[in-house]
Every structure is written in C-alpha cells, then in structure tokens.
Coordinates of C-alpha atoms and ligand atoms in Angstrom, one line a residue:
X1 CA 0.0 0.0 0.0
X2 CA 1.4 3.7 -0.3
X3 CA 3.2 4.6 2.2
X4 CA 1.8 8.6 1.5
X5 CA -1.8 7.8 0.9
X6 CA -4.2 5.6 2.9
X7 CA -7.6 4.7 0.6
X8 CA -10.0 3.0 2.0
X9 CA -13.8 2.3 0.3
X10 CA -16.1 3.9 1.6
X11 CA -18.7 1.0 1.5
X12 CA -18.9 -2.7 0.9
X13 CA -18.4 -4.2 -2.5
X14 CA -21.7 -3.9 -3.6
X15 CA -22.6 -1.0 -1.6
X16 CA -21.8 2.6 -3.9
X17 CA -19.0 3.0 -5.1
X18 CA -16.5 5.5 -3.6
X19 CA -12.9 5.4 -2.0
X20 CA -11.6 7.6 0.6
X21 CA -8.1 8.7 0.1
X22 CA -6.2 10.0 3.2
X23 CA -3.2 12.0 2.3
X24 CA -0.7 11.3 5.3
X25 CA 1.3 13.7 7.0
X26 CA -1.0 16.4 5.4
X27 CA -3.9 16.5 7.5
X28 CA -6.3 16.1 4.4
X29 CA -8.1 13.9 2.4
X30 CA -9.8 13.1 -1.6
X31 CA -12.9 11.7 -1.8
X32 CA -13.6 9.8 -5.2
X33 CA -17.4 9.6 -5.9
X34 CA -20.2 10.9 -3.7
X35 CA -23.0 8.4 -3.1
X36 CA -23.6 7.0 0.5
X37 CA -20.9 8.1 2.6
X38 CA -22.9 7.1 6.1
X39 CA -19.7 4.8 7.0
X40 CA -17.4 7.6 6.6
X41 CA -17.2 9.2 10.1
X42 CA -18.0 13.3 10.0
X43 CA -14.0 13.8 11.2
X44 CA -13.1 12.4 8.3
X45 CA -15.7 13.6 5.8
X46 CA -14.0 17.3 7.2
X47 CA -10.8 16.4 6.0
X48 CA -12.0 16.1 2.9
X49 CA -10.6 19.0 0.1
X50 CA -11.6 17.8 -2.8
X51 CA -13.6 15.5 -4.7
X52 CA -13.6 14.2 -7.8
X53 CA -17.3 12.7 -9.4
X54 CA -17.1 10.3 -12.1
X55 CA -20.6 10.9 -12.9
X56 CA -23.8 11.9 -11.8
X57 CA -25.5 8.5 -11.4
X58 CA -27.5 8.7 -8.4
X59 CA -25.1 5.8 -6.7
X60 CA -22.7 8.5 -7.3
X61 CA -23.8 11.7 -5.7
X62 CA -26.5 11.0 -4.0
X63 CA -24.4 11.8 -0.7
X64 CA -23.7 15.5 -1.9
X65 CA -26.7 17.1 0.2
X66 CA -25.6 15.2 3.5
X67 CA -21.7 16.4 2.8
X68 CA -23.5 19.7 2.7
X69 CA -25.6 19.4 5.6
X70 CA -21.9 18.5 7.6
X71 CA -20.1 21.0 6.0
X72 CA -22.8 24.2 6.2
X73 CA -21.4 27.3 8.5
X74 CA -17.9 26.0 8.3
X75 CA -14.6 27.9 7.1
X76 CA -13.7 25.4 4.3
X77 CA -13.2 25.5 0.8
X78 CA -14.5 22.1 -1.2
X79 CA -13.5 21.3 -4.6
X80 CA -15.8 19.3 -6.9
X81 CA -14.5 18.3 -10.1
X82 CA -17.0 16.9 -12.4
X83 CA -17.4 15.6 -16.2
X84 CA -19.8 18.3 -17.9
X85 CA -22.9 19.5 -16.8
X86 CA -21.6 19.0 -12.9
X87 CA -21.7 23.2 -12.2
X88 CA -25.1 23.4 -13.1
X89 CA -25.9 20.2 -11.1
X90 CA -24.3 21.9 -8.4
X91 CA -26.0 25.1 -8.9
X92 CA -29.8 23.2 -8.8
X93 CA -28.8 21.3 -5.8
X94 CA -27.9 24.8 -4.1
X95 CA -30.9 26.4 -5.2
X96 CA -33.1 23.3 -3.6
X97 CA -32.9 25.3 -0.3
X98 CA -33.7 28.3 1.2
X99 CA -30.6 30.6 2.0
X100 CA -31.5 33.6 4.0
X101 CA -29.9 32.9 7.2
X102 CA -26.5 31.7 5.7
X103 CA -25.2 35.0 5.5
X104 CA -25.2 35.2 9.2
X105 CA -23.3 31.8 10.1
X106 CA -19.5 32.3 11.5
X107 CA -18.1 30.4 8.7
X108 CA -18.3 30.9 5.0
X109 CA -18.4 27.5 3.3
X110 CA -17.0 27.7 -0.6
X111 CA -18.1 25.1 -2.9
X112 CA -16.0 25.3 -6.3
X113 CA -16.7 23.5 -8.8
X114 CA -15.0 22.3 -11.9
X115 CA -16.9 21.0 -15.3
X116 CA -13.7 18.8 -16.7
X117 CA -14.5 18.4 -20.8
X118 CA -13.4 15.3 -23.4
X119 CA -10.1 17.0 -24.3
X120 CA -9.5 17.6 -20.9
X121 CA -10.4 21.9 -20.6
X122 CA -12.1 23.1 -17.7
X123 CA -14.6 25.4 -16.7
X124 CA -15.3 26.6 -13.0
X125 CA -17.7 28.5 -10.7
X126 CA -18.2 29.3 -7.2
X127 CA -20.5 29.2 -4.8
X128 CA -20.0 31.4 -1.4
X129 CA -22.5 30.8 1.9
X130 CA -21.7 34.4 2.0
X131 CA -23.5 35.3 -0.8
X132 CA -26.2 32.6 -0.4
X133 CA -24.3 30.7 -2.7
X134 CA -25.2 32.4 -5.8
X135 CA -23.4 31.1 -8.7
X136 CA -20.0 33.0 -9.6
X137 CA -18.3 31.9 -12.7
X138 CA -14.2 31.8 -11.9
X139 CA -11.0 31.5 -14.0
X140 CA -9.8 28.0 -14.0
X141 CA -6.1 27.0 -14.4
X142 CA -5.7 24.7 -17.4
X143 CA -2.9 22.0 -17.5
X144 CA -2.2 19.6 -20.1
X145 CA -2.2 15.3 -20.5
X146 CA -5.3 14.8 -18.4
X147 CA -4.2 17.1 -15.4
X148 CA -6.8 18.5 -13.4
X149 CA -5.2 19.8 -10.4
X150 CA -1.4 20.0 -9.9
X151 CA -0.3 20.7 -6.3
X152 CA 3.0 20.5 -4.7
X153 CA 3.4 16.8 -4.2
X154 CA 0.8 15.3 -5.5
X155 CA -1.6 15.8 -8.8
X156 CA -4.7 14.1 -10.2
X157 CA -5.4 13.5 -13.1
X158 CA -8.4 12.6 -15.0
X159 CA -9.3 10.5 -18.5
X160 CA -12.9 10.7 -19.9
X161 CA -14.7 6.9 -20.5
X162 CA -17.8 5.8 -22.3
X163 CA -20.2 4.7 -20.1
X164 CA -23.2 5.0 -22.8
X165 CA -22.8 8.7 -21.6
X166 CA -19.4 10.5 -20.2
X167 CA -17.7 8.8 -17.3
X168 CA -14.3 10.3 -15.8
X169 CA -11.9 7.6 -14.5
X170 CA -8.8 9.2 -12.4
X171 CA -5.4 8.6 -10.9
X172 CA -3.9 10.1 -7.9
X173 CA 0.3 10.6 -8.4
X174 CA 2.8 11.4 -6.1
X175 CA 4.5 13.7 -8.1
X176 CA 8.1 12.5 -6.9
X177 CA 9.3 10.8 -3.3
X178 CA 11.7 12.5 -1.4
X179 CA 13.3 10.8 0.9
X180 CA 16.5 12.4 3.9
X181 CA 19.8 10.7 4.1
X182 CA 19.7 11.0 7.9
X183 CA 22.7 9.6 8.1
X184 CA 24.3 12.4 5.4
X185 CA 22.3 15.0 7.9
X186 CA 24.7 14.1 10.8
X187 CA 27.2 14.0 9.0
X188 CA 27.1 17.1 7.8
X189 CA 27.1 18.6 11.6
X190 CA 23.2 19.1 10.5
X191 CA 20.5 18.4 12.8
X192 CA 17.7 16.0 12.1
X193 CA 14.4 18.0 12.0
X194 CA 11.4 20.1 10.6
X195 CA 13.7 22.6 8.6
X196 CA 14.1 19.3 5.9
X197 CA 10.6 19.6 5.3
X198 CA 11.2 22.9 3.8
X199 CA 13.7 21.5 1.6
X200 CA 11.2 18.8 0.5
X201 CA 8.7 21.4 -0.1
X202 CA 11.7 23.8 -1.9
X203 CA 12.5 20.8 -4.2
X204 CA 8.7 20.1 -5.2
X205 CA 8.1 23.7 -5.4
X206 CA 10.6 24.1 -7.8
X207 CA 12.1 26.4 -6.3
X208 CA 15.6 27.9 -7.6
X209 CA 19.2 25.9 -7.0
X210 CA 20.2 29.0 -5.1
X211 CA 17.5 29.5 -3.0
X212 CA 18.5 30.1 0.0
X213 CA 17.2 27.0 2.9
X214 CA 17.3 28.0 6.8
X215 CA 19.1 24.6 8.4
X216 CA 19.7 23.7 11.9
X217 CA 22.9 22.8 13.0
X218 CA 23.7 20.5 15.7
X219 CA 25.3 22.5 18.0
X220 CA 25.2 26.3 18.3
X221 CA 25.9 26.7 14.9
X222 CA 29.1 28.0 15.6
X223 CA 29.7 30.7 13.1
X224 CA 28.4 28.3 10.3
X225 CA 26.0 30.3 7.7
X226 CA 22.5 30.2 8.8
X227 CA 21.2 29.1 5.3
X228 CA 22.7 26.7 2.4
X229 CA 21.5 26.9 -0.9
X230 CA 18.8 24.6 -1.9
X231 CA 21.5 22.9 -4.9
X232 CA 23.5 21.8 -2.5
X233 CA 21.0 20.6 0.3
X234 CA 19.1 18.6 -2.8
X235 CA 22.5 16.6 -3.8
X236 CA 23.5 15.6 -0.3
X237 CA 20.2 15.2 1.9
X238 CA 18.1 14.2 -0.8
X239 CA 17.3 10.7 -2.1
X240 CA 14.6 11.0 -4.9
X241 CA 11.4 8.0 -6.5
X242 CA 9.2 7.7 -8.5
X243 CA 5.9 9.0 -6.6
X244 CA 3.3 6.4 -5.6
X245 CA -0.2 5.9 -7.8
X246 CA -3.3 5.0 -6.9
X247 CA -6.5 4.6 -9.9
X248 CA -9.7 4.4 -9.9
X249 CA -11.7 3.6 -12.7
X250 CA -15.3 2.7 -12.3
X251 CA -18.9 2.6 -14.6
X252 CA -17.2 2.1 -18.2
X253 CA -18.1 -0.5 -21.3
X254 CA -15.3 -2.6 -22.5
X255 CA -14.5 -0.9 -25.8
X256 CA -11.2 -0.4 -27.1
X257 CA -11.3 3.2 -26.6
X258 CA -12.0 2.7 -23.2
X259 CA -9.3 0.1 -23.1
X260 CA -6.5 2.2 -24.2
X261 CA -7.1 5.1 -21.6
X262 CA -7.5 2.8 -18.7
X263 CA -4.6 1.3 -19.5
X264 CA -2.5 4.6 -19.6
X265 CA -4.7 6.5 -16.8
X266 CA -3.7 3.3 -14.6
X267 CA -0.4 2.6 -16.0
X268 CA 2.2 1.3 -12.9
X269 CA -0.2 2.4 -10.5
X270 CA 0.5 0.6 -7.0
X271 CA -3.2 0.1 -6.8
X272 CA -6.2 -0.3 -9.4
X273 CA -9.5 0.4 -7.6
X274 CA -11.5 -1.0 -10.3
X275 CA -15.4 -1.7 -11.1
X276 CA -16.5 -5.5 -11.3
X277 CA -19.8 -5.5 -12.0
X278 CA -20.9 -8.4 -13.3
X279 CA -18.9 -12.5 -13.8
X280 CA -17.4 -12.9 -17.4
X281 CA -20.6 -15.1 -17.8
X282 CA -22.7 -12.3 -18.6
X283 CA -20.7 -10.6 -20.2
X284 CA -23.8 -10.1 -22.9
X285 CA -25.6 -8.1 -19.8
X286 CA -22.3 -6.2 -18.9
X287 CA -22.1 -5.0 -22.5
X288 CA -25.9 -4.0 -22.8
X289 CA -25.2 -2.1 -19.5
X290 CA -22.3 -0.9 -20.5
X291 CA -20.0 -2.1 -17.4
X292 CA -17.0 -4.3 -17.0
X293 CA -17.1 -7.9 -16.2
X294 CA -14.6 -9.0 -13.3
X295 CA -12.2 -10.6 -16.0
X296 CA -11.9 -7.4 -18.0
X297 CA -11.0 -5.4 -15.0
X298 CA -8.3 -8.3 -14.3
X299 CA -7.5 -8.1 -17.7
X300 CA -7.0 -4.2 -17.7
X301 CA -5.2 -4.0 -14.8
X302 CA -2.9 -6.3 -15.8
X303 CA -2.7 -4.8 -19.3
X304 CA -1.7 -1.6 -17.3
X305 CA 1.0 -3.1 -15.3
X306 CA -0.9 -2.2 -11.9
X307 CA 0.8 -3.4 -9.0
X308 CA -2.5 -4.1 -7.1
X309 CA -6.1 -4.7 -8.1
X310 CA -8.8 -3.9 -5.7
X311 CA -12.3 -4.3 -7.1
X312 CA -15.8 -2.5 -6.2
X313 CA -19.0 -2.3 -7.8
X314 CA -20.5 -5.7 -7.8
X315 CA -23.8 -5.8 -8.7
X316 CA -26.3 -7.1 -6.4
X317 CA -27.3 -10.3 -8.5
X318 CA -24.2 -11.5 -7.1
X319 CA -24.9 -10.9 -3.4
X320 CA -23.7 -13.8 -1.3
X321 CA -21.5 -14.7 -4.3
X322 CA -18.8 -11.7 -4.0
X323 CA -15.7 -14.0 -4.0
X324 CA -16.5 -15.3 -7.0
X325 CA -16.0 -12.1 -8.6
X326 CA -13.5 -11.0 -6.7
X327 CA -11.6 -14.6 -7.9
X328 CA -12.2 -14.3 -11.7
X329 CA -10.8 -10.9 -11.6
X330 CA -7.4 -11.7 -9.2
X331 CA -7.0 -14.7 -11.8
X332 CA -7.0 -12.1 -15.2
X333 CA -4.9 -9.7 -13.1
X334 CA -2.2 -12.2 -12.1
X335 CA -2.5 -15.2 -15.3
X336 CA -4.1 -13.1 -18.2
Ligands
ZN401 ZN1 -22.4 3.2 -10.9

C-alpha cells in the first residue's frame, strides 16, 4: 500500500462506489465519488478537500446534500471536479434550499466547482455561503495530459470513459518521493528536524538551485551560515522516487477506446480500484449495460502493469457470491 496515501472504500463491495483517500502527513483527504458516505465518520468527511465525481449516477452523488448538511457554517473551501454539466448540477442542488440565514453563520463554506471536458479543458464556478451561494463563474487554471489539479506533491489526473454517456476515470500521483539521508544529515554537523521539510517542499516547489534554505545545526551553529542553498541541500540530503499511484476507474463498457485510456490512466499504478460489475458469464448483460465484467478489469489491470487490483461495484445479483468475482478478476490480473 502507499506509504503517503491511505484509501479506503467507503462502503462494501456492492454497496456505492467511492474510495476515501487520506493523504498522510497532510492532514487532508480526496474523496472519489459521492453516493452514501454514512460509513465515513464526520471527522473524516472534514478532512476532505476535494472530490472528484465520475458521474452523476445517483449511486454516485446521491451523498452531496448530507456532505452539505456537515459542511454548512464552516470555514472550508471544497473542490468538486466533475465531467460536464456538474456546475449546473451543483447550482440546482444549491438552489433546492432556502438561503436567508447563511449569510449570518460564523463560517463561509466555498463550494467550487470544476466541469472537466473530453479533451481535458475546464470550466469553474463558485458558490459562497456568504452570498447565499449564488453562482460565480471563476477563472480555471488549465494543464495539459489529463491534469486536473497540480499541487506540490501530489496531482490528479483525469481520462474521460464511455459509459453510454461520459464517465471520468482518475489517478492520484505522487509527483516525486523524497526521501533524507539522515545519516548524510549528521554528517554534515546538520540536525535531524522540521527545517528538511522545507527543503522537501523547496525541491517540489521548484524552487531555484540558489535559493536560500534556513538549516539547523547540531550545536550552536558556531559561526556556520544560517542558510545553504537549496543545490547543495538537494544533492547531499536528498534521495529521490518515482511518486506512488493510486487509480480508480469505475462505470465504463469494455471498448477499445476505453481500453486504451484505462490502461495509460492506470499505467504502474500501486493500486487499481476498479469496477466489477458483473462474472465474465454475462458478459452479454455487462455490455448492454455498459459495465466491466470482473475478468476485464483483471484483464485491464494487468494490461496496465498495476501493481495491485482492488475491485468495487459488484452488482447485487451477485450478493452472497462476492468471492466469485473478486476470484475471476485476481486470476485475469495475475495469469491473463
Ligand atoms: Zn455506478
């Protein structure tokens, strides 16, 4: 499992889909989906700083006007991030309810919302308890391969399925792990402490070679400069990874298109959260439904070099039969 992120679903197999991603050491968390949450203990749900909807599916979203309910009064800005269409749907939930006493609570809850498009643009808007969370269309930075937001250490991006109607899969990516040469620290006459998270932050930041880093030394400092430069901190302290990756790709039809940006969206990741909807043998229902069958999600996962499958999703003809799913799709993931 990733060290740096800690997912857990958020219900049963065949309960909704979703998956609760706690970033460690950052005192936050990512929410994928937003249908019954009820297992998710309000702490957690508080954590939460952004959440990205593969679609607006009932078993999907349903759990947006609970979240609300939690969040309503409170300082805290929540990011949504949506295939088309999700703004507005955001915008008619809000207007559901009657606002005039919002203005008066001690927090201002911010709801912005992102509409993510086929080739990967973005359109956002805002929605402020101050202002009785009236719609405010907002500039949206715009990145490129799939990226919808980009922050220091991590990013997620997003690919767009075919679900019989647009479905966005996504990946979580460390950007890079950093990890300190303790021993080098010492060495160095350097004390081991929270000044090397500023260098881990300077590095992801991409900050300049010669920025100057405040370090601790291990005695009084003794005359030694109170900062190095960042260059030279980086090459002796520093031991860099590849980041950790974690997928998850849910309500999509087994077509080649679909293939081909599961397997790059999911490519290497340490963990494929993955739907399994129905047993290969009806594989003629999963394709009318347009859904995966447990061996094509083995199948894909393996295809895209995933570390780990994990799969979710199982439709509830199966209840009482969950392994069975669960089997077909660890034996396409690990024999093809
Ligand atoms: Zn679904």
């Amino acid at each position: 499992m990733p060290r740096h992120f800690d997912p857990q679903l958020v219900n049963d197999r065949f309960g909704d889909a979703g998956l609760y991603v706690d970033l460690v050491f950052q005192r936050r968390a990512v929410l994928f989906d937003l249908g019954d949450h009820a297992n998710v203990s309000p702490r957690k749900l508080l954590r939460v700083g952004e959440i990205f909807v593969t679609h607006r599916h009932m078993d999907h979203f349903a759990g947006f006007d609970s979240l609300l309910r939690l969040l309503i009064g409170r300082d805290k800005v929540l990011r949504i991030f949506g295939p088309p269409g999700m703004i507005e749907a955001v915008e008619h939930k809000l207007k559901a309810y009657t606002w005039n006493l919002v203005e008066g609570y001690d927090g201002n809850l911010i709801l912005r919302v992102t509409d993510v498009d086929e080739t990967g643009h973005m359109s956002a808007a805002e929605f402020q308890g101050r202002s009785r969370f009236v719609r405010a269309d907002c500039e949206c930075p715009q990145y490129d391969e799939g990226v919808v937001i980009r922050e220091s250490d991590f990013l997620v991006r997003a690919a767009m399925l075919d679900h019989g109607m647009p479905v966005l899969g996504f990946a979580l990516e460390e950007r890079m792990e950093l990890n300190i040469l303790r021993n080098k620290v010492e060495s160095l006459g350097l004390a081991v402490g929270p000044w090397l998270r500023g260098v881990k932050e300077a590095v992801l930041g991409e900050a300049a070679e010669d920025a100057p880093i405040t370090v601790a030394w291990l005695d009084d400092g003794g005359g030694r400069p109170v900062t190095l430069p960042l260059g030279l901190l980086r090459r002796d302290l520093l031991k860099a990874g590849p980041g950790r990756k974690i997928a998850y790709v849910v309500d999509c039809a087994f077509t080649p298109e679909n293939e081909e940006k599961i397997v790059t969206l999911a490519r290497g990741a340490d963990i494929l959260f993955i739907e399994a909807t129905f047993l290969d043998a009806d594989c003629a229902i999963a394709a009318a439904r347009r859904h995966l069958t447990a061996r094509q999600a083995g199948w894909l996962g393996r295809k895209a070099g995933a570390k780990r499958l994990v799969t979710l999703h199982h439709s509830p003809r199966y209840k009482g039969q969950g392994d069975l799913l669960i089997e077909e799709a660890q034996r396409a993931f690990l024999s093809g």
